[in-house]
Amino acid sequence: MMLPPYSQDSSYSSLMEYLRRMFHKKQMDLEYTFSQMVYLCIAPRKVCQLTIYRHQTKGRWSRDDPAFVVIQVLFLAVSGIAYGVCFSHTFLQVLRVFLIGIVVHFLLLGSLVAAVCNFIANRHLRVRTFQGLDQRVPFLYSFDVHCNAFFPTFLLLYVVQYFLFPLLLSDRVVSCIFGNALCSIALMYYCYITCLGYSTLPFIRNAQVFLYPAIVGLVIAVVFTVTRTNLSVKFFHILGVPPHFNNNRFGGSLAKRWLDVRMHDMYVRRAQRDMYRSRAAYKLLQLDDRFSIFRKNQRVIDLGCYSGGWSQVALKRTRVGESDSVVIGVDKVRMDALQLHTFVQGDITEPSTIDAVKRALGENKKAHVLLSDMAPNVTGRRADDHLEITELNMKTLDVMESILGVKGWLVMKTFFGPETQKLRTFLESRFYKVRASRPHATRPESREVYLIASGYRGRGVSIASEVNERARVRKEGWELEQPPKVRIPQNEAGAIRQEEELERRAKTSAGVMPEE
């Protein structure tokens, strides 16, 4: 009978030889290492067979070639630099993200997981072989199992999430589901490869216990999905991503919006918790808390309702379902349906859309509240954006004449600028009271302000002609003609007035009435 090969897994000299070979490229088999990484992604059982072959030929379960660890550290270094350059502003922040991925996640946390699994395997899962030998799982093999399980997890959480972060960090439900599913798959794959690694050893039984954390993780992911908590966002925090996007290197304002607003905005997190579709819902909630806009049995029209945050507030505050309240949303973009909500797709300035809104209101019925959170596509040029939204506001007011009832409410968004006071003056001619407000939920850098008008007096003179004229002027780049102003020097003004007075007296004495 042949004696079993001597195992050198726990030998001190073997460990020192392992560390020494890390600094000698010629002593590392890179081709074999890359083939193992490919097998871990497409056929992980093949790696288990290679482990058995290594034990039969070299008499050890763990790797004696440090190439796998070196390549994994290099991959983590590249991903850490990519995250740091993308999300950080200084070299120290880049270095921080770099070290968190390698030192904390891979080495320290990996060593801790390997130690726990090694303890469980040796204490509870180890049995004597048919040869009567009392073998133990070496720690280096446990760390090898961690390295094998970490590589596919690295690809999912570090690489895939890096390229999909604009999608994963959105406040939509599908982003939360996709992000939580990605994290769950990564955890389940880690546990699966860990289970395969320990089941390869002939003296280990019931290695399926290493699959239990995957079940717990799946339950947690389902709970987080129900509560609208995105695990991908949590991963970015764990990775040490700073709260401000480095817009000097990547994407400017768009990327800053994705990261700053959607990850670190208080109202975004509250919207996810309270199941609102957008953070804009809190603007309307704060306006209603201040001005008491909504009541029971109201008919509410929400212009520009996508993605539905304001409509959700109107449904809640008017108690649709418990009263005769009706909430109608209008937008050119198709919106996912809300319960007890009527949606009309179309341009509100088109007659067909207005007719559809009137049919939804009912015969000879008008709205009690008209909401408008509409805004044009901003260009970043404040003067142009202000004029664009002013024209949009005037079109909204023209539509208001036909759908808003007497004593009704109007809540309309605009950008502060020279035309704001004129817009407010016009509203004061139509409503009993007009107030301007800027809710706390408005971002500090935003110029938007909300006009709240109550007590609609009734239909007035149509402003469609003024809207068309302003649109024509904006389109052709003209300026409205103004009468020329002639500046008369002060020393000549007195002589002109004296000459006009003498002429008037001469005409009066001659019996000729002066011209008015």
Coordinates of C-alpha atoms in Angstrom, one line a residue:
M1 CA 0.0 0.0 0.0
M2 CA 1.3 3.5 -1.0
L3 CA 1.7 6.1 1.7
P4 CA -0.2 9.4 1.2
P5 CA 2.0 12.2 -0.1
Y6 CA 3.4 14.5 2.5
S7 CA 1.5 17.7 2.8
Q8 CA 3.5 20.9 3.0
D9 CA 0.5 23.3 3.3
S10 CA 1.3 24.4 6.8
S11 CA 5.1 24.4 6.5
Y12 CA 6.8 27.7 7.5
S13 CA 9.4 27.2 4.8
S14 CA 6.6 26.7 2.2
L15 CA 4.9 30.0 3.3
M16 CA 8.2 31.9 2.9
E17 CA 8.8 30.3 -0.5
Y18 CA 5.3 31.4 -1.5
L19 CA 6.0 35.0 -0.5
R20 CA 9.4 35.0 -2.1
R21 CA 8.0 33.9 -5.5
M22 CA 5.6 36.9 -5.5
F23 CA 8.6 39.1 -6.6
H24 CA 9.8 36.9 -9.3
K25 CA 7.7 36.9 -12.4
K26 CA 9.5 34.0 -14.1
Q27 CA 8.6 31.7 -11.2
M28 CA 4.8 32.4 -11.7
D29 CA 2.7 30.5 -14.2
L30 CA 0.5 33.3 -15.5
E31 CA -1.1 31.3 -18.3
Y32 CA -2.3 28.7 -15.8
T33 CA -3.6 31.4 -13.5
F34 CA -5.6 33.1 -16.3
S35 CA -7.1 29.8 -17.3
Q36 CA -8.2 29.2 -13.7
M37 CA -9.9 32.6 -13.7
V38 CA -11.8 31.8 -16.8
Y39 CA -12.9 28.4 -15.4
L40 CA -14.1 30.1 -12.3
C41 CA -16.6 32.1 -14.4
I42 CA -17.8 29.4 -16.8
A43 CA -16.9 26.0 -15.2
P44 CA -16.0 26.3 -11.5
R45 CA -15.9 22.5 -11.0
K46 CA -13.0 22.4 -13.4
V47 CA -10.9 24.3 -10.8
C48 CA -11.8 21.7 -8.2
Q49 CA -10.5 19.0 -10.5
L50 CA -7.2 21.0 -10.9
T51 CA -7.0 21.1 -7.1
I52 CA -7.2 17.4 -6.9
Y53 CA -4.5 17.0 -9.6
R54 CA -2.2 19.3 -7.6
H55 CA -2.6 17.3 -4.5
Q56 CA -1.9 14.1 -6.3
T57 CA 1.3 15.5 -7.9
K58 CA 2.6 17.9 -5.4
G59 CA 1.2 16.6 -2.2
R60 CA -0.5 19.9 -1.2
W61 CA -4.1 21.3 -1.4
S62 CA -3.2 24.9 -1.5
R63 CA -1.4 26.7 -4.3
D64 CA 2.3 27.1 -4.2
D65 CA 2.2 29.7 -7.0
P66 CA 1.3 33.2 -5.9
A67 CA 0.3 34.3 -9.4
F68 CA -3.4 34.2 -8.7
V69 CA -3.1 36.5 -5.7
V70 CA -0.8 38.9 -7.6
I71 CA -3.1 39.1 -10.6
Q72 CA -6.1 39.7 -8.4
V73 CA -4.3 42.5 -6.5
L74 CA -3.4 44.1 -9.9
F75 CA -7.0 43.9 -11.0
L76 CA -8.1 45.5 -7.7
A77 CA -5.5 48.2 -8.1
V78 CA -6.8 49.1 -11.6
S79 CA -10.4 49.2 -10.4
G80 CA -9.4 51.2 -7.4
I81 CA -7.7 53.8 -9.5
A82 CA -10.7 53.9 -11.9
Y83 CA -13.1 54.5 -9.0
G84 CA -10.7 57.0 -7.4
V85 CA -10.1 59.0 -10.6
C86 CA -13.8 59.0 -11.4
F87 CA -15.2 59.9 -8.0
S88 CA -12.4 61.6 -6.1
H89 CA -10.8 65.1 -6.2
T90 CA -7.4 64.6 -4.6
F91 CA -4.6 62.1 -4.7
L92 CA -5.3 61.1 -1.1
Q93 CA -8.9 60.3 -1.9
V94 CA -7.7 58.2 -4.9
L95 CA -5.3 56.4 -2.6
R96 CA -8.0 55.8 0.0
V97 CA -10.3 54.1 -2.5
F98 CA -7.3 52.1 -3.8
L99 CA -6.4 50.8 -0.4
I100 CA -9.9 50.0 0.7
G101 CA -10.4 47.6 -2.3
I102 CA -7.0 45.8 -1.8
V103 CA -6.2 45.9 1.9
V104 CA -9.7 46.0 3.5
H105 CA -11.9 44.0 1.1
F106 CA -9.6 41.5 -0.4
L107 CA -6.9 40.9 2.3
L108 CA -8.3 41.7 5.7
L109 CA -11.9 40.8 5.1
G110 CA -10.9 37.8 3.0
S111 CA -8.5 36.6 5.7
L112 CA -11.3 36.9 8.3
V113 CA -13.7 34.9 6.1
A114 CA -11.1 32.3 5.4
A115 CA -10.3 32.0 9.1
V116 CA -14.0 31.5 10.0
C117 CA -14.5 28.9 7.3
N118 CA -11.3 27.2 8.3
F119 CA -12.5 27.0 11.9
I120 CA -15.9 25.7 10.9
A121 CA -14.4 23.1 8.6
N122 CA -11.8 21.8 11.1
R123 CA -14.1 21.9 14.1
H124 CA -17.4 20.6 12.8
L125 CA -17.1 19.2 9.2
R126 CA -13.8 17.2 9.4
V127 CA -13.9 13.4 9.5
R128 CA -11.3 10.6 9.3
T129 CA -10.6 9.2 5.9
F130 CA -10.7 5.5 5.1
Q131 CA -7.0 5.3 5.7
G132 CA -7.5 6.4 9.3
L133 CA -5.7 9.7 8.9
D134 CA -6.7 12.8 10.9
Q135 CA -6.2 15.5 8.3
R136 CA -6.9 19.2 8.8
V137 CA -7.7 22.0 6.4
P138 CA -4.7 24.3 6.1
F139 CA -5.3 28.0 6.3
L140 CA -3.6 28.7 3.0
Y141 CA -6.1 26.4 1.3
S142 CA -9.0 28.4 3.0
F143 CA -7.5 31.6 1.7
D144 CA -7.2 30.0 -1.8
V145 CA -10.9 29.2 -1.6
H146 CA -11.6 32.8 -0.8
C147 CA -9.5 34.0 -3.7
N148 CA -11.4 31.6 -6.1
A149 CA -14.8 32.9 -4.8
F150 CA -13.7 36.5 -4.8
F151 CA -12.8 36.8 -8.4
P152 CA -16.3 36.4 -9.9
T153 CA -17.6 38.6 -7.2
F154 CA -15.0 41.2 -8.1
L155 CA -16.2 41.1 -11.7
L156 CA -19.8 41.7 -10.7
L157 CA -19.4 44.3 -8.0
Y158 CA -16.3 46.2 -9.0
V159 CA -16.4 46.0 -12.8
V160 CA -20.0 45.6 -13.9
Q161 CA -21.3 48.1 -11.3
Y162 CA -18.7 50.7 -12.4
F163 CA -20.0 50.8 -15.9
L164 CA -23.7 50.6 -14.9
F165 CA -23.7 53.1 -12.0
P166 CA -25.9 55.7 -13.8
L167 CA -28.6 53.0 -14.2
L168 CA -28.1 51.4 -10.8
L169 CA -28.1 54.7 -8.9
S170 CA -31.4 55.9 -10.4
D171 CA -34.4 56.4 -8.1
R172 CA -36.6 54.1 -10.1
V173 CA -37.9 50.8 -8.9
V174 CA -36.2 48.9 -11.7
S175 CA -32.8 50.3 -10.7
C176 CA -33.4 49.1 -7.1
I177 CA -34.4 45.7 -8.3
F178 CA -31.5 45.3 -10.7
G179 CA -28.9 46.6 -8.1
N180 CA -30.2 44.2 -5.4
A181 CA -30.3 41.3 -7.8
L182 CA -26.7 42.0 -8.9
C183 CA -25.5 42.0 -5.3
S184 CA -27.5 38.9 -4.5
I185 CA -26.0 37.0 -7.5
A186 CA -22.5 38.0 -6.4
L187 CA -23.1 36.7 -2.8
M188 CA -24.6 33.5 -4.0
Y189 CA -21.8 32.8 -6.4
Y190 CA -19.2 33.5 -3.7
C191 CA -21.0 31.0 -1.4
Y192 CA -21.3 28.4 -4.2
I193 CA -17.6 28.4 -5.1
T194 CA -16.7 28.3 -1.3
C195 CA -18.9 25.2 -1.0
L196 CA -17.3 23.6 -4.0
G197 CA -13.8 24.4 -2.6
Y198 CA -14.4 22.6 0.7
S199 CA -16.4 19.7 -0.8
T200 CA -13.3 18.9 -2.9
L201 CA -11.5 17.8 0.3
P202 CA -12.2 14.1 0.9
F203 CA -12.1 14.5 4.7
I204 CA -14.8 17.3 4.8
R205 CA -18.5 16.4 5.0
N206 CA -21.7 18.5 4.7
A207 CA -19.9 21.4 3.0
Q208 CA -23.4 22.6 2.0
V209 CA -23.4 24.7 5.2
F210 CA -21.4 27.3 3.4
L211 CA -24.5 27.9 1.2
Y212 CA -26.6 29.1 4.1
P213 CA -25.3 32.7 4.0
A214 CA -26.5 32.9 0.4
I215 CA -30.1 32.1 1.6
V216 CA -29.8 34.8 4.3
G217 CA -28.5 37.3 1.7
L218 CA -31.3 36.5 -0.7
V219 CA -33.9 37.2 2.0
I220 CA -32.2 40.5 3.0
A221 CA -32.2 41.5 -0.7
V222 CA -35.9 40.9 -1.0
V223 CA -36.6 42.9 2.2
F224 CA -34.4 45.8 0.9
T225 CA -36.2 45.7 -2.5
V226 CA -39.6 46.0 -0.8
T227 CA -38.3 48.9 1.3
R228 CA -36.8 50.5 -1.8
T229 CA -33.2 50.3 -0.4
N230 CA -30.6 49.9 -3.2
L231 CA -27.7 47.7 -2.2
S232 CA -25.6 49.1 -5.0
V233 CA -25.8 52.5 -3.4
K234 CA -24.6 50.9 -0.1
F235 CA -21.7 49.2 -1.9
F236 CA -20.5 52.6 -3.2
H237 CA -20.5 53.8 0.4
I238 CA -18.7 50.7 1.6
L239 CA -16.1 51.2 -1.1
G240 CA -15.4 54.6 0.3
V241 CA -16.6 56.7 -2.6
P242 CA -16.6 60.4 -1.7
P243 CA -19.9 62.3 -1.8
H244 CA -18.9 64.5 -4.8
F245 CA -18.3 63.4 -8.3
N246 CA -15.1 64.7 -9.9
N247 CA -16.7 66.6 -12.8
N248 CA -13.3 68.0 -13.9
R249 CA -12.5 64.6 -15.4
F250 CA -15.7 63.0 -16.3
G251 CA -19.1 64.1 -17.6
G252 CA -19.4 67.5 -15.9
S253 CA -22.8 68.4 -14.6
L254 CA -24.5 65.2 -15.7
A255 CA -22.2 62.9 -13.7
K256 CA -22.4 65.2 -10.7
R257 CA -26.1 65.0 -10.8
W258 CA -26.1 61.2 -10.9
L259 CA -23.8 60.9 -7.9
D260 CA -24.5 63.9 -5.7
V261 CA -28.2 64.1 -6.2
R262 CA -29.1 60.4 -6.5
M263 CA -26.8 59.0 -3.9
H264 CA -26.3 61.7 -1.3
D265 CA -29.5 63.8 -1.4
M266 CA -31.6 63.5 1.7
Y267 CA -34.9 63.8 -0.2
V268 CA -33.9 61.1 -2.6
R269 CA -33.4 58.7 0.3
R270 CA -36.7 59.8 1.9
A271 CA -38.5 59.3 -1.4
Q272 CA -37.2 55.8 -1.6
R273 CA -38.2 55.1 1.9
D274 CA -41.7 56.7 1.5
M275 CA -42.3 55.1 -1.9
Y276 CA -42.5 58.4 -3.8
R277 CA -41.5 58.3 -7.4
S278 CA -39.4 61.5 -7.2
R279 CA -37.9 63.9 -4.7
A280 CA -40.2 66.6 -6.1
A281 CA -43.0 65.2 -4.1
Y282 CA -41.6 66.8 -1.0
K283 CA -41.8 70.3 -2.6
L284 CA -45.6 69.9 -3.1
L285 CA -46.0 68.4 0.4
Q286 CA -44.2 71.4 1.9
L287 CA -46.3 73.8 -0.1
D288 CA -49.5 72.1 1.0
D289 CA -48.4 72.1 4.6
R290 CA -47.9 75.9 4.4
F291 CA -50.9 77.0 2.2
S292 CA -53.4 74.1 2.7
I293 CA -54.1 73.6 -1.0
F294 CA -55.7 70.2 -1.0
R295 CA -59.0 69.1 0.5
K296 CA -61.5 66.3 0.1
N297 CA -63.8 66.1 -3.0
Q298 CA -61.4 68.1 -5.2
R299 CA -60.7 67.7 -8.9
V300 CA -56.9 68.1 -9.5
I301 CA -55.0 68.4 -12.8
D302 CA -51.3 67.8 -12.7
L303 CA -49.6 69.2 -15.8
G304 CA -46.2 67.6 -16.6
C305 CA -46.9 64.8 -14.2
Y306 CA -44.1 62.5 -15.2
S307 CA -42.7 60.6 -13.2
G308 CA -45.7 60.9 -10.8
G309 CA -44.4 62.4 -7.6
W310 CA -46.8 65.3 -7.5
S311 CA -49.7 63.1 -8.5
Q312 CA -48.9 60.7 -5.6
V313 CA -49.1 63.7 -3.2
A314 CA -52.4 64.9 -4.7
L315 CA -53.9 61.3 -4.5
K316 CA -52.9 61.1 -0.8
R317 CA -53.9 64.6 0.3
T318 CA -57.3 64.7 -1.5
R319 CA -58.0 61.1 -0.2
V320 CA -59.0 59.7 -3.6
G321 CA -61.0 56.6 -3.0
E322 CA -62.4 57.8 0.3
S323 CA -64.1 60.8 -1.3
D324 CA -65.2 62.1 -4.7
S325 CA -61.8 63.5 -5.5
V326 CA -60.3 63.0 -9.0
V327 CA -56.6 63.4 -10.0
I328 CA -55.7 63.8 -13.7
G329 CA -52.1 63.7 -14.9
V330 CA -51.1 65.1 -18.3
D331 CA -47.7 64.6 -19.9
K332 CA -46.2 64.0 -23.3
V333 CA -44.2 61.1 -21.9
R334 CA -45.9 57.9 -21.1
M335 CA -46.0 57.3 -17.3
D336 CA -46.4 54.0 -15.4
A337 CA -50.0 53.8 -14.0
L338 CA -50.9 54.9 -10.5
Q339 CA -53.8 53.4 -8.6
L340 CA -57.0 55.6 -8.8
H341 CA -55.1 58.0 -11.1
T342 CA -56.2 59.2 -14.6
F343 CA -53.5 59.7 -17.1
V344 CA -53.8 61.7 -20.3
Q345 CA -50.8 61.5 -22.7
G346 CA -50.3 64.5 -25.0
D347 CA -49.3 68.1 -25.3
I348 CA -51.6 70.3 -23.1
T349 CA -51.4 73.1 -25.7
E350 CA -53.1 70.8 -28.3
P351 CA -56.9 71.1 -28.5
S352 CA -57.3 67.3 -28.6
T353 CA -55.4 67.0 -25.3
I354 CA -57.6 69.7 -23.7
D355 CA -60.7 67.9 -24.9
A356 CA -59.5 64.7 -23.3
V357 CA -58.9 66.4 -20.0
K358 CA -62.4 67.9 -20.1
R359 CA -63.9 64.5 -20.7
A360 CA -61.9 63.1 -17.7
L361 CA -63.2 66.0 -15.6
G362 CA -66.8 65.3 -16.5
E363 CA -69.5 67.2 -18.3
N364 CA -69.6 70.9 -17.4
K365 CA -67.1 70.4 -14.6
K366 CA -64.0 72.4 -13.8
A367 CA -60.8 71.7 -11.8
H368 CA -60.4 72.9 -8.2
V369 CA -56.6 72.8 -8.3
L370 CA -54.2 73.1 -11.3
L371 CA -50.6 72.0 -10.7
S372 CA -47.8 72.7 -13.1
D373 CA -44.3 71.5 -12.5
M374 CA -43.4 71.8 -16.1
A375 CA -40.0 73.1 -17.2
P376 CA -38.2 73.3 -20.5
N377 CA -35.0 71.4 -21.3
V378 CA -32.5 73.7 -19.5
T379 CA -29.4 74.8 -21.4
G380 CA -27.4 76.3 -18.6
R381 CA -27.8 79.8 -20.0
R382 CA -29.9 81.4 -17.3
A383 CA -31.4 84.2 -19.4
D384 CA -32.6 81.8 -22.1
D385 CA -33.9 79.3 -19.6
H386 CA -35.8 82.0 -17.9
L387 CA -37.5 83.2 -21.1
E388 CA -38.3 79.6 -22.2
I389 CA -40.1 78.8 -18.9
T390 CA -41.9 82.1 -19.0
E391 CA -43.3 81.3 -22.4
L392 CA -44.3 77.8 -21.0
N393 CA -46.0 79.5 -18.0
M394 CA -48.0 81.8 -20.3
K395 CA -49.2 78.8 -22.3
T396 CA -50.2 77.2 -19.1
L397 CA -52.2 80.2 -18.1
D398 CA -54.0 80.3 -21.4
V399 CA -55.0 76.6 -20.9
M400 CA -56.0 77.5 -17.3
E401 CA -58.8 79.8 -18.6
S402 CA -60.7 76.8 -19.9
I403 CA -60.2 74.1 -17.3
L404 CA -59.9 75.9 -13.9
G405 CA -63.1 76.7 -11.9
V406 CA -63.9 79.8 -10.0
K407 CA -62.2 80.1 -6.6
G408 CA -59.7 77.5 -7.8
W409 CA -56.0 77.1 -7.0
L410 CA -52.9 77.4 -9.2
V411 CA -49.5 76.1 -8.3
M412 CA -46.9 76.8 -11.0
K413 CA -43.1 76.6 -11.2
T414 CA -41.0 79.3 -12.8
F415 CA -37.4 80.4 -12.8
F416 CA -36.7 83.6 -11.0
G417 CA -35.8 86.5 -13.4
P418 CA -36.9 89.8 -14.9
E419 CA -40.2 88.3 -16.1
T420 CA -41.2 86.8 -12.8
Q421 CA -42.8 90.1 -11.5
K422 CA -44.7 90.6 -14.7
L423 CA -46.0 87.0 -14.4
R424 CA -47.1 87.6 -10.8
T425 CA -48.8 90.9 -11.8
F426 CA -50.8 89.0 -14.4
L427 CA -51.8 86.4 -11.9
E428 CA -52.9 89.1 -9.5
S429 CA -55.4 90.3 -12.1
R430 CA -56.9 86.8 -12.2
F431 CA -56.7 85.6 -8.6
Y432 CA -57.6 87.1 -5.2
K433 CA -54.2 86.3 -3.7
V434 CA -50.9 85.4 -5.2
R435 CA -47.8 84.3 -3.2
A436 CA -44.3 83.1 -4.1
S437 CA -42.6 80.4 -2.2
R438 CA -39.4 78.4 -2.4
P439 CA -39.8 75.0 -0.5
H440 CA -37.0 73.6 1.6
A441 CA -36.8 70.6 -0.8
T442 CA -35.6 72.9 -3.6
R443 CA -31.9 72.4 -4.2
P444 CA -29.8 75.4 -3.1
E445 CA -28.3 76.0 -6.6
S446 CA -31.7 75.9 -8.3
R447 CA -33.4 79.2 -9.4
E448 CA -36.9 77.8 -9.4
V449 CA -39.6 79.4 -7.4
Y450 CA -43.3 78.5 -7.1
L451 CA -46.2 80.8 -7.6
I452 CA -49.3 79.9 -5.5
A453 CA -52.5 81.6 -6.6
S454 CA -55.8 81.1 -4.8
G455 CA -59.3 82.4 -5.5
Y456 CA -59.6 82.3 -9.3
R457 CA -61.9 85.1 -10.4
G458 CA -62.9 83.6 -13.8
R459 CA -62.1 83.8 -17.5
G460 CA -60.3 86.9 -18.6
V461 CA -58.8 88.1 -21.8
S462 CA -57.0 85.4 -23.7
I463 CA -53.2 85.8 -23.8
A464 CA -52.7 83.4 -26.8
S465 CA -51.8 86.3 -29.1
E466 CA -49.1 87.4 -26.6
V467 CA -47.8 83.9 -26.4
N468 CA -47.5 83.6 -30.2
E469 CA -45.8 86.9 -30.5
R470 CA -43.2 86.0 -27.9
A471 CA -42.6 82.7 -29.5
R472 CA -42.1 84.4 -32.9
V473 CA -39.7 86.9 -31.4
R474 CA -37.7 84.1 -29.7
K475 CA -37.6 82.0 -32.8
E476 CA -36.4 84.7 -35.2
G477 CA -34.1 86.4 -32.7
W478 CA -35.8 89.8 -33.0
E479 CA -36.4 92.3 -30.3
L480 CA -39.7 93.9 -29.6
E481 CA -39.8 97.4 -31.2
Q482 CA -39.8 100.1 -28.6
P483 CA -40.3 103.8 -29.3
P484 CA -36.9 105.6 -29.4
K485 CA -36.1 107.7 -26.4
V486 CA -34.7 111.2 -27.2
R487 CA -32.6 112.6 -24.5
I488 CA -32.9 116.5 -24.3
P489 CA -30.0 118.3 -22.7
Q490 CA -31.0 120.0 -19.5
N491 CA -29.8 123.5 -20.7
E492 CA -32.1 123.3 -23.7
A493 CA -35.2 122.0 -22.0
G494 CA -36.1 125.3 -20.4
A495 CA -35.9 127.2 -23.7
I496 CA -38.1 124.6 -25.5
R497 CA -40.8 124.8 -22.7
Q498 CA -40.7 128.7 -22.8
E499 CA -41.1 128.7 -26.6
E500 CA -44.0 126.2 -26.5
E501 CA -45.7 128.4 -23.8
L502 CA -45.4 131.6 -25.9
E503 CA -46.9 129.8 -29.0
R504 CA -49.8 128.5 -26.9
R505 CA -50.6 132.0 -25.6
A506 CA -50.4 133.5 -29.1
K507 CA -52.9 130.9 -30.4
T508 CA -55.2 131.6 -27.4
S509 CA -55.2 135.3 -28.0
A510 CA -56.1 134.8 -31.7
G511 CA -59.1 132.6 -30.8
V512 CA -57.5 129.3 -31.9
M513 CA -57.7 126.3 -29.4
P514 CA -54.4 124.7 -28.8
E515 CA -54.0 121.0 -29.9
E516 CA -54.2 118.5 -27.1

